[in-house]
Each structure stands twice: as structure tokens, then as C-alpha cells.
Tab-separated table of C-alpha atoms and ligand atoms in Angstrom:
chain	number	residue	atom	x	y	z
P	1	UNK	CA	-2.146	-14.694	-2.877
P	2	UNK	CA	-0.646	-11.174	-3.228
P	3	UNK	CA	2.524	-12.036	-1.250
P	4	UNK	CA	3.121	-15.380	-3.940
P	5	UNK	CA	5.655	-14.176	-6.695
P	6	UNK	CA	4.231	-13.252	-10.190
P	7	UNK	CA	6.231	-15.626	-12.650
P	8	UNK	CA	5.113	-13.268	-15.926
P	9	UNK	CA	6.929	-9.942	-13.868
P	10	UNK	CA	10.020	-8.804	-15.535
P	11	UNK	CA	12.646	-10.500	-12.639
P	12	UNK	CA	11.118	-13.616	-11.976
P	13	UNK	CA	10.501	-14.159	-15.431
P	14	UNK	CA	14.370	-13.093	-16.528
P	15	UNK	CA	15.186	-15.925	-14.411
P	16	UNK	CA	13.047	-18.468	-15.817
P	17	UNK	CA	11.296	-18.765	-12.873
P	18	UNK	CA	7.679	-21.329	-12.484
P	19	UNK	CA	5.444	-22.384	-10.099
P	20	UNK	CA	5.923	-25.540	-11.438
P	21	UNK	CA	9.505	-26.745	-12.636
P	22	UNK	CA	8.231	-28.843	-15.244
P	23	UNK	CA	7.272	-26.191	-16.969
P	24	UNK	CA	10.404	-24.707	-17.195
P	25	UNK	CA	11.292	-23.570	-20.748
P	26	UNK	CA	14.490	-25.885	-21.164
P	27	UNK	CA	15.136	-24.226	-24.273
P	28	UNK	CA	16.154	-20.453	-22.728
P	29	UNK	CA	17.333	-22.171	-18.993
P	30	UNK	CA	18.900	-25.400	-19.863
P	31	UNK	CA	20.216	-24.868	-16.650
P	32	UNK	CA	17.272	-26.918	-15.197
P	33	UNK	CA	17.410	-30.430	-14.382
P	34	UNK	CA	14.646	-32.627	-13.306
P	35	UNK	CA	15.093	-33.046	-9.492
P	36	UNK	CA	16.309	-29.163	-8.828
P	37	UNK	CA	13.905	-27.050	-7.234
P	38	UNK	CA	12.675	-24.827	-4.763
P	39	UNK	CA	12.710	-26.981	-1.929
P	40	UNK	CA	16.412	-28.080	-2.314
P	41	UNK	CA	17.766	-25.086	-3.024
P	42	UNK	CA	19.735	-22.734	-0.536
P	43	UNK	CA	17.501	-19.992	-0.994
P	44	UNK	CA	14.577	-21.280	-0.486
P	45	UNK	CA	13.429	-19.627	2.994
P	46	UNK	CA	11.427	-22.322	4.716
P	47	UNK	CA	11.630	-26.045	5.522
P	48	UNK	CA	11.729	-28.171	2.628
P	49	UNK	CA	8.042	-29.734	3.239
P	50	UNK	CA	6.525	-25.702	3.300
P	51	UNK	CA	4.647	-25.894	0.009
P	52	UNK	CA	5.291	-22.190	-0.112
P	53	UNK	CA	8.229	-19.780	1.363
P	54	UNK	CA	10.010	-16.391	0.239
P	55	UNK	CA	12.927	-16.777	-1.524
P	56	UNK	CA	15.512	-13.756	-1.057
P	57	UNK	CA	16.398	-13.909	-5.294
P	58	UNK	CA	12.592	-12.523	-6.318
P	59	UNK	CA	12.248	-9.884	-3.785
P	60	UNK	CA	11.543	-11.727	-0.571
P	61	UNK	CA	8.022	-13.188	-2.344
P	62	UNK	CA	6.742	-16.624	-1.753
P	63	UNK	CA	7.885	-19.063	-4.636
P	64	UNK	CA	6.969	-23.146	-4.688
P	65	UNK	CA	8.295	-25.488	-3.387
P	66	UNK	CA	7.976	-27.624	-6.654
P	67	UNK	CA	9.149	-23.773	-8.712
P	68	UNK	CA	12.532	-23.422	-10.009
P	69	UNK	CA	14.380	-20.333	-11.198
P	70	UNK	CA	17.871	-19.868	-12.813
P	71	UNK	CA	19.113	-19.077	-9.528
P	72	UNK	CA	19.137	-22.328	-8.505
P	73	UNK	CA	21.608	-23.491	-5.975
P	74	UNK	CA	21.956	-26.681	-4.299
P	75	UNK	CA	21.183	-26.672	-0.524
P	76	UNK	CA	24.720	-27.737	1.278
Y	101	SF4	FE1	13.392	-21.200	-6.172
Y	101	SF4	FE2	15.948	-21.056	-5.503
Y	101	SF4	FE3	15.069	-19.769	-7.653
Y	101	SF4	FE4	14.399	-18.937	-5.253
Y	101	SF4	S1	16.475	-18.985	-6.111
Y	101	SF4	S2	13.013	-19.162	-7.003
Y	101	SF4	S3	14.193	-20.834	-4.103
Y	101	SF4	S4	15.119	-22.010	-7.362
């Protein structure tokens, strides 16, 4: 899936970005909390149940709905 966002590229990895938040390296981005991702947060461009939609922090790609990045913010 070209248009999916590479989590190994420079930006999406400086964020701490994965496809799947439990593989979040807790260590560097302590900043993740079970419970936090994609899905919930505000800029995460699709409905909550799209398993995948572009999120405007990594460049308008498609991240998961079950990712996570340091970006994180909780949907109001
Ligand atoms: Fe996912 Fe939000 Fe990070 Fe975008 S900013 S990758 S939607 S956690």
C-alpha cells in the first residue's frame, strides 16, 4: 500500500510512530499509554472504525487505526 505511511522513514519514525501501538518503544516515547491511539486521536482523518486514514502529522499518509505516534492528541 504505497499511500500507507512507512514507520522506518526518518519523520514517522522521529515520532515513534507504529502500525501497531503495542509496539511502541516505551523506552524513547514514554509518552504512550495503553488505550491512546490512532483512532482517538484528533488527527486521525477518518471515522474511528476506518482501519486506515491519513493523518495530517506524517505527510497526509494513511496511518492505523490501532498506530500511535508522539503526536498523539486526544480527540475532544
Ligand atoms: Fe496516529 Fe495521531 Fe500520531 Fe497521526 S498524530 S500517527 S493519528 S497518533
Amino acid at each position: 500500500q504505497a499511500n500507507r505511511v512507512d514507520e522506518n522513514a526518518p519523520g514517522s519514525a522521529a515520532l515513534g510512530y507504529k502500525h501497531d501501538a503495542t509496539k511502541v518503544d516505551t523506552k524513547k516515547f514514554p509518552a504512550y499509554a495503553a488505550g491512546k491511539n490512532c483512532a482517538n486521536c484528533m488527527l486521525y482523518q477518518g471515522k474511528p472504525t476506518d482501519p486506515w486514514a491519513n493523518c495530517a502529522a506524517l505527510g497526509g499518509k494513511q496511518v492505523a487505526a490501532k498506530g500511535w505516534c508522539m503526536a498523539w492528541a486526544k480527540k475532544a
